[in-house]
Amino acid sequence: MENARAASPTPDQVKAYYDAFSTDRMLGYRVYGNLRIEKAIEFFCSSIEPNDSVLDVGCGIGIATEAMASCTQGSVVGVDISDQNIWYATQSVSMSNLRFVSADVLDEAVKLPLDAPPFIITLCDVIEHIPESQRTALFRRLSALGGPSLKVMLTFPTAFNLEYQSQEEPSELQIIDNQIPPQTLAQEAALAGLSMTYFRMIPVWREVEYAHCIFERNESLKSRVRTAVRFPRSLRQKLEGRLVDPFVRRSRRRKYIDGIFGRR
Ligand SMILES: C[S@@+](CC[C@H](N)C(=O)[O-])C[C@H]1O[C@@H](n2cnc3c(N)ncnc32)[C@H](O)[C@@H]1O
C-alpha cells in the first residue's frame, strides 16, 4: 500500500485511509492468517473470564474480536472508525454476544452501545495510530467507560520495530504510526488513574518486535493489595521453607551456617 503518512491527518483522512487498508491488507489477514494477531489473541484470551464483557477498540475486520467473543459469554463490542472494516466484520462474523459499531473513539460526542461497563478493553495495534496529543484523552475516555476492575490490554509495535521500519520499510508505516516509549504510555495512562501492571516485549517475525501490556485501575489495585491471599497451611509451610526434608535442612545448616559462622 502506498505510504500516505500525513503530519496531522483529520478524522476523515484517517477513516478514508483505513477504508482502503481494509481491502488492501486486512482481508489478507483473514485469508492467510497473521502471526501478530494470533499472539495478541493468545495474550487477550489469557485474561478473559467466562462472563467478562469486552470492548475491542480499533477492531479492524474483527479477527481478534471474534476470538475473544468465543472466550466469554459476556457481551463483546468491536468499534472501528472505518465503515468498510465494520461492514466486512458484520458480514463475516455472526455471534449472539458480539456486536460491531462504526465510530471514532476519539469523538467524545459518540455514545458507544455498551450494555454494561466492560471488564476488559483491548487495543490490538491501535494505540500507535492515535495522534500523540489525544492519547491521554483516550485513556481518560476508556477509564470512564470501563467497570471498577477494568483491565486495558494493548499490543503495539516497539519503538525499536518502528525505528527499523522507518529506515528499512517506510512504505509499511501507516497514516499515523508513532513510536511510544513504555514510560510515556505509563505517564499518560496514570493521568486517567491507570497503572501499568504488565509489560513484555515479544518476538513475532523479528526479535523485540511487539509490546504486550496491561493497565489496571489504581483503585482496584489498592483494594487488591489489602486482600490477603489464603494458602492452605501445608502450602504456606512449604512456601516458608519449613517442609524441607530434615536431612537437607541439616546439610544446608552445616554448609551455609556452620561452614560460614563456625559451629556455635
Ligand atoms: C493496524 S489496524 C489494527 C486492526 C485490528 N485491531 C488488527 O489488529 O487487525 C488499526 C485500526 O485502528 C482503527 N482506528 C484508528 N483510529 C481510530 C479511531 N479514532 N477510532 C476507532 N478506530 C480507529 C483503524 O480503522 C484500524 O482498523
PDB file of N, CA and C and ligand atoms in Angstrom, residues 14-15 18-19 21 26 29 34 36-37 40 56-64 79-82 85 103-107 123-126 128-131 155 174, ligand 1:
ATOM      1  N   VAL A  14      -8.158   9.808   8.230  1.00  0.00           N
ATOM      2  CA  VAL A  14      -7.848   8.533   8.902  1.00  0.00           C
ATOM      3  C   VAL A  14      -8.857   7.470   8.459  1.00  0.00           C
ATOM      4  N   LYS A  15     -10.123   7.862   8.451  1.00  0.00           N
ATOM      5  CA  LYS A  15     -11.194   6.934   8.078  1.00  0.00           C
ATOM      6  C   LYS A  15     -11.001   6.455   6.631  1.00  0.00           C
ATOM      7  N   TYR A  18      -8.143   3.961   6.364  1.00  0.00           N
ATOM      8  CA  TYR A  18      -8.430   2.596   6.832  1.00  0.00           C
ATOM      9  C   TYR A  18      -9.525   1.916   6.017  1.00  0.00           C
ATOM     10  N   ASP A  19     -10.385   2.685   5.353  1.00  0.00           N
ATOM     11  CA  ASP A  19     -11.343   2.055   4.434  1.00  0.00           C
ATOM     12  C   ASP A  19     -10.569   1.364   3.304  1.00  0.00           C
ATOM     13  N   PHE A  21      -7.318   0.495   3.474  1.00  0.00           N
ATOM     14  CA  PHE A  21      -6.451  -0.505   4.100  1.00  0.00           C
ATOM     15  C   PHE A  21      -7.210  -1.830   4.305  1.00  0.00           C
ATOM     16  N   MET A  26      -6.191  -5.916   5.184  1.00  0.00           N
ATOM     17  CA  MET A  26      -6.788  -6.692   6.273  1.00  0.00           C
ATOM     18  C   MET A  26      -7.431  -7.986   5.807  1.00  0.00           C
ATOM     19  N   TYR A  29      -5.209 -10.808   6.114  1.00  0.00           N
ATOM     20  CA  TYR A  29      -5.026 -11.391   7.455  1.00  0.00           C
ATOM     21  C   TYR A  29      -6.063 -12.490   7.683  1.00  0.00           C
ATOM     22  N   ASN A  34      -2.399 -14.324  10.429  1.00  0.00           N
ATOM     23  CA  ASN A  34      -1.416 -13.298  10.768  1.00  0.00           C
ATOM     24  C   ASN A  34      -0.885 -13.588  12.168  1.00  0.00           C
ATOM     25  N   ARG A  36       1.040 -11.893  14.193  1.00  0.00           N
ATOM     26  CA  ARG A  36       0.901 -10.799  15.166  1.00  0.00           C
ATOM     27  C   ARG A  36      -0.471 -10.863  15.842  1.00  0.00           C
ATOM     28  N   ILE A  37      -1.508 -11.085  15.033  1.00  0.00           N
ATOM     29  CA  ILE A  37      -2.861 -11.130  15.598  1.00  0.00           C
ATOM     30  C   ILE A  37      -3.039 -12.389  16.459  1.00  0.00           C
ATOM     31  N   ALA A  40      -1.577 -11.773  19.762  1.00  0.00           N
ATOM     32  CA  ALA A  40      -2.414 -10.845  20.525  1.00  0.00           C
ATOM     33  C   ALA A  40      -3.634 -11.584  21.089  1.00  0.00           C
ATOM     34  N   ASP A  56     -13.492  -3.980  22.154  1.00  0.00           N
ATOM     35  CA  ASP A  56     -12.288  -4.059  21.318  1.00  0.00           C
ATOM     36  C   ASP A  56     -12.226  -2.783  20.472  1.00  0.00           C
ATOM     37  N   VAL A  57     -11.300  -1.912  20.842  1.00  0.00           N
ATOM     38  CA  VAL A  57     -11.187  -0.599  20.189  1.00  0.00           C
ATOM     39  C   VAL A  57     -10.278  -0.708  18.968  1.00  0.00           C
ATOM     40  N   GLY A  58     -10.744  -0.203  17.830  1.00  0.00           N
ATOM     41  CA  GLY A  58      -9.961  -0.315  16.587  1.00  0.00           C
ATOM     42  C   GLY A  58      -9.928  -1.777  16.153  1.00  0.00           C
ATOM     43  N   CYS A  59     -11.124  -2.377  16.100  1.00  0.00           N
ATOM     44  CA  CYS A  59     -11.230  -3.842  15.925  1.00  0.00           C
ATOM     45  C   CYS A  59     -10.894  -4.296  14.510  1.00  0.00           C
ATOM     46  N   GLY A  60     -10.729  -3.365  13.566  1.00  0.00           N
ATOM     47  CA  GLY A  60     -10.443  -3.771  12.190  1.00  0.00           C
ATOM     48  C   GLY A  60     -11.598  -4.602  11.656  1.00  0.00           C
ATOM     49  N   ILE A  61     -11.278  -5.739  11.006  1.00  0.00           N
ATOM     50  CA  ILE A  61     -12.343  -6.584  10.447  1.00  0.00           C
ATOM     51  C   ILE A  61     -12.809  -7.636  11.459  1.00  0.00           C
ATOM     52  N   GLY A  62     -12.356  -7.496  12.703  1.00  0.00           N
ATOM     53  CA  GLY A  62     -12.945  -8.287  13.796  1.00  0.00           C
ATOM     54  C   GLY A  62     -12.323  -9.647  14.043  1.00  0.00           C
ATOM     55  N   ILE A  63     -11.079  -9.850  13.613  1.00  0.00           N
ATOM     56  CA  ILE A  63     -10.480 -11.188  13.788  1.00  0.00           C
ATOM     57  C   ILE A  63     -10.277 -11.486  15.283  1.00  0.00           C
ATOM     58  N   ALA A  64      -9.593 -10.565  15.986  1.00  0.00           N
ATOM     59  CA  ALA A  64      -9.361 -10.790  17.427  1.00  0.00           C
ATOM     60  C   ALA A  64     -10.689 -10.684  18.194  1.00  0.00           C
ATOM     61  N   VAL A  79     -15.333  -1.818  17.945  1.00  0.00           N
ATOM     62  CA  VAL A  79     -15.581  -0.489  17.376  1.00  0.00           C
ATOM     63  C   VAL A  79     -14.412  -0.098  16.484  1.00  0.00           C
ATOM     64  N   ASP A  80     -14.733   0.495  15.337  1.00  0.00           N
ATOM     65  CA  ASP A  80     -13.675   0.930  14.420  1.00  0.00           C
ATOM     66  C   ASP A  80     -14.141   2.151  13.639  1.00  0.00           C
ATOM     67  N   ILE A  81     -13.192   3.011  13.316  1.00  0.00           N
ATOM     68  CA  ILE A  81     -13.524   4.244  12.594  1.00  0.00           C
ATOM     69  C   ILE A  81     -13.870   3.968  11.122  1.00  0.00           C
ATOM     70  N   SER A  82     -13.428   2.804  10.617  1.00  0.00           N
ATOM     71  CA  SER A  82     -13.625   2.524   9.191  1.00  0.00           C
ATOM     72  C   SER A  82     -14.955   1.801   8.951  1.00  0.00           C
ATOM     73  N   ASN A  85     -14.329  -1.591   7.295  1.00  0.00           N
ATOM     74  CA  ASN A  85     -13.965  -2.662   8.231  1.00  0.00           C
ATOM     75  C   ASN A  85     -15.198  -3.210   8.936  1.00  0.00           C
ATOM     76  N   ALA A 103     -17.432   3.801  14.622  1.00  0.00           N
ATOM     77  CA  ALA A 103     -17.359   5.075  15.361  1.00  0.00           C
ATOM     78  C   ALA A 103     -15.902   5.467  15.572  1.00  0.00           C
ATOM     79  N   ASP A 104     -15.711   6.777  15.743  1.00  0.00           N
ATOM     80  CA  ASP A 104     -14.383   7.302  16.076  1.00  0.00           C
ATOM     81  C   ASP A 104     -14.302   7.351  17.600  1.00  0.00           C
ATOM     82  N   VAL A 105     -13.413   6.546  18.206  1.00  0.00           N
ATOM     83  CA  VAL A 105     -13.358   6.519  19.686  1.00  0.00           C
ATOM     84  C   VAL A 105     -12.872   7.832  20.262  1.00  0.00           C
ATOM     85  N   LEU A 106     -12.272   8.659  19.435  1.00  0.00           N
ATOM     86  CA  LEU A 106     -11.769   9.939  19.949  1.00  0.00           C
ATOM     87  C   LEU A 106     -12.866  11.008  19.966  1.00  0.00           C
ATOM     88  N   ASP A 107     -13.990  10.692  19.349  1.00  0.00           N
ATOM     89  CA  ASP A 107     -15.088  11.658  19.284  1.00  0.00           C
ATOM     90  C   ASP A 107     -15.944  11.519  20.547  1.00  0.00           C
ATOM     91  N   LEU A 123      -6.884  -3.014  22.776  1.00  0.00           N
ATOM     92  CA  LEU A 123      -6.457  -2.220  21.613  1.00  0.00           C
ATOM     93  C   LEU A 123      -5.344  -3.016  20.948  1.00  0.00           C
ATOM     94  N   CYS A 124      -5.704  -3.696  19.875  1.00  0.00           N
ATOM     95  CA  CYS A 124      -4.759  -4.566  19.186  1.00  0.00           C
ATOM     96  C   CYS A 124      -4.115  -3.763  18.051  1.00  0.00           C
ATOM     97  N   ASP A 125      -2.921  -3.284  18.291  1.00  0.00           N
ATOM     98  CA  ASP A 125      -2.219  -2.463  17.301  1.00  0.00           C
ATOM     99  C   ASP A 125      -3.016  -1.232  16.897  1.00  0.00           C
ATOM    100  N   VAL A 126      -3.410  -0.479  17.877  1.00  0.00           N
ATOM    101  CA  VAL A 126      -4.209   0.719  17.639  1.00  0.00           C
ATOM    102  C   VAL A 126      -3.560   1.955  18.260  1.00  0.00           C
ATOM    103  N   GLU A 128      -0.677   3.097  18.627  1.00  0.00           N
ATOM    104  CA  GLU A 128       0.352   3.815  17.846  1.00  0.00           C
ATOM    105  C   GLU A 128      -0.257   4.617  16.694  1.00  0.00           C
ATOM    106  N   HIS A 129      -1.523   4.336  16.377  1.00  0.00           N
ATOM    107  CA  HIS A 129      -2.200   5.048  15.287  1.00  0.00           C
ATOM    108  C   HIS A 129      -3.109   6.172  15.801  1.00  0.00           C
ATOM    109  N   ILE A 130      -3.039   6.420  17.112  1.00  0.00           N
ATOM    110  CA  ILE A 130      -3.813   7.510  17.718  1.00  0.00           C
ATOM    111  C   ILE A 130      -2.887   8.729  17.805  1.00  0.00           C
ATOM    112  N   PRO A 131      -3.356   9.924  17.394  1.00  0.00           N
ATOM    113  CA  PRO A 131      -2.464  11.092  17.486  1.00  0.00           C
ATOM    114  C   PRO A 131      -1.932  11.239  18.912  1.00  0.00           C
ATOM    115  N   THR A 155      -1.607  -4.137  22.551  1.00  0.00           N
ATOM    116  CA  THR A 155      -0.436  -4.627  21.830  1.00  0.00           C
ATOM    117  C   THR A 155      -0.043  -3.520  20.859  1.00  0.00           C
ATOM    118  N   GLN A 174       1.891   3.314   8.639  1.00  0.00           N
ATOM    119  CA  GLN A 174       0.519   3.743   8.351  1.00  0.00           C
ATOM    120  C   GLN A 174       0.367   5.253   8.531  1.00  0.00           C
TER     121      GLN A 174
HETATM  122  C1  LIG B   1      -3.425  -1.507  12.452  1.00  0.00           C
HETATM  123  S1  LIG B   1      -5.168  -1.528  12.438  1.00  0.00           S
HETATM  124  C2  LIG B   1      -5.470  -2.845  13.624  1.00  0.00           C
HETATM  125  C3  LIG B   1      -6.796  -3.515  13.370  1.00  0.00           C
HETATM  126  C4  LIG B   1      -7.065  -4.750  14.224  1.00  0.00           C
HETATM  127  N1  LIG B   1      -7.135  -4.417  15.626  1.00  0.00           N
HETATM  128  C5  LIG B   1      -5.976  -5.773  13.966  1.00  0.00           C
HETATM  129  O1  LIG B   1      -5.111  -5.956  14.818  1.00  0.00           O
HETATM  130  O2  LIG B   1      -6.008  -6.383  12.892  1.00  0.00           O
HETATM  131  C6  LIG B   1      -5.644  -0.080  13.353  1.00  0.00           C
HETATM  132  C7  LIG B   1      -7.163   0.060  13.430  1.00  0.00           C
HETATM  133  O3  LIG B   1      -7.489   1.160  14.249  1.00  0.00           O
HETATM  134  C8  LIG B   1      -8.609   1.803  13.692  1.00  0.00           C
HETATM  135  N2  LIG B   1      -8.648   3.178  14.187  1.00  0.00           N
HETATM  136  C9  LIG B   1      -7.705   4.147  14.020  1.00  0.00           C
HETATM  137  N3  LIG B   1      -8.105   5.298  14.614  1.00  0.00           N
HETATM  138  C10 LIG B   1      -9.318   5.048  15.159  1.00  0.00           C
HETATM  139  C11 LIG B   1     -10.247   5.833  15.897  1.00  0.00           C
HETATM  140  N4  LIG B   1     -10.005   7.121  16.174  1.00  0.00           N
HETATM  141  N5  LIG B   1     -11.411   5.258  16.311  1.00  0.00           N
HETATM  142  C12 LIG B   1     -11.670   3.953  16.031  1.00  0.00           C
HETATM  143  N6  LIG B   1     -10.828   3.160  15.334  1.00  0.00           N
HETATM  144  C13 LIG B   1      -9.661   3.702  14.909  1.00  0.00           C
HETATM  145  C14 LIG B   1      -8.373   1.691  12.197  1.00  0.00           C
HETATM  146  O4  LIG B   1      -9.526   1.863  11.424  1.00  0.00           O
HETATM  147  C15 LIG B   1      -7.784   0.301  12.068  1.00  0.00           C
HETATM  148  O5  LIG B   1      -8.753  -0.670  11.814  1.00  0.00           O
END
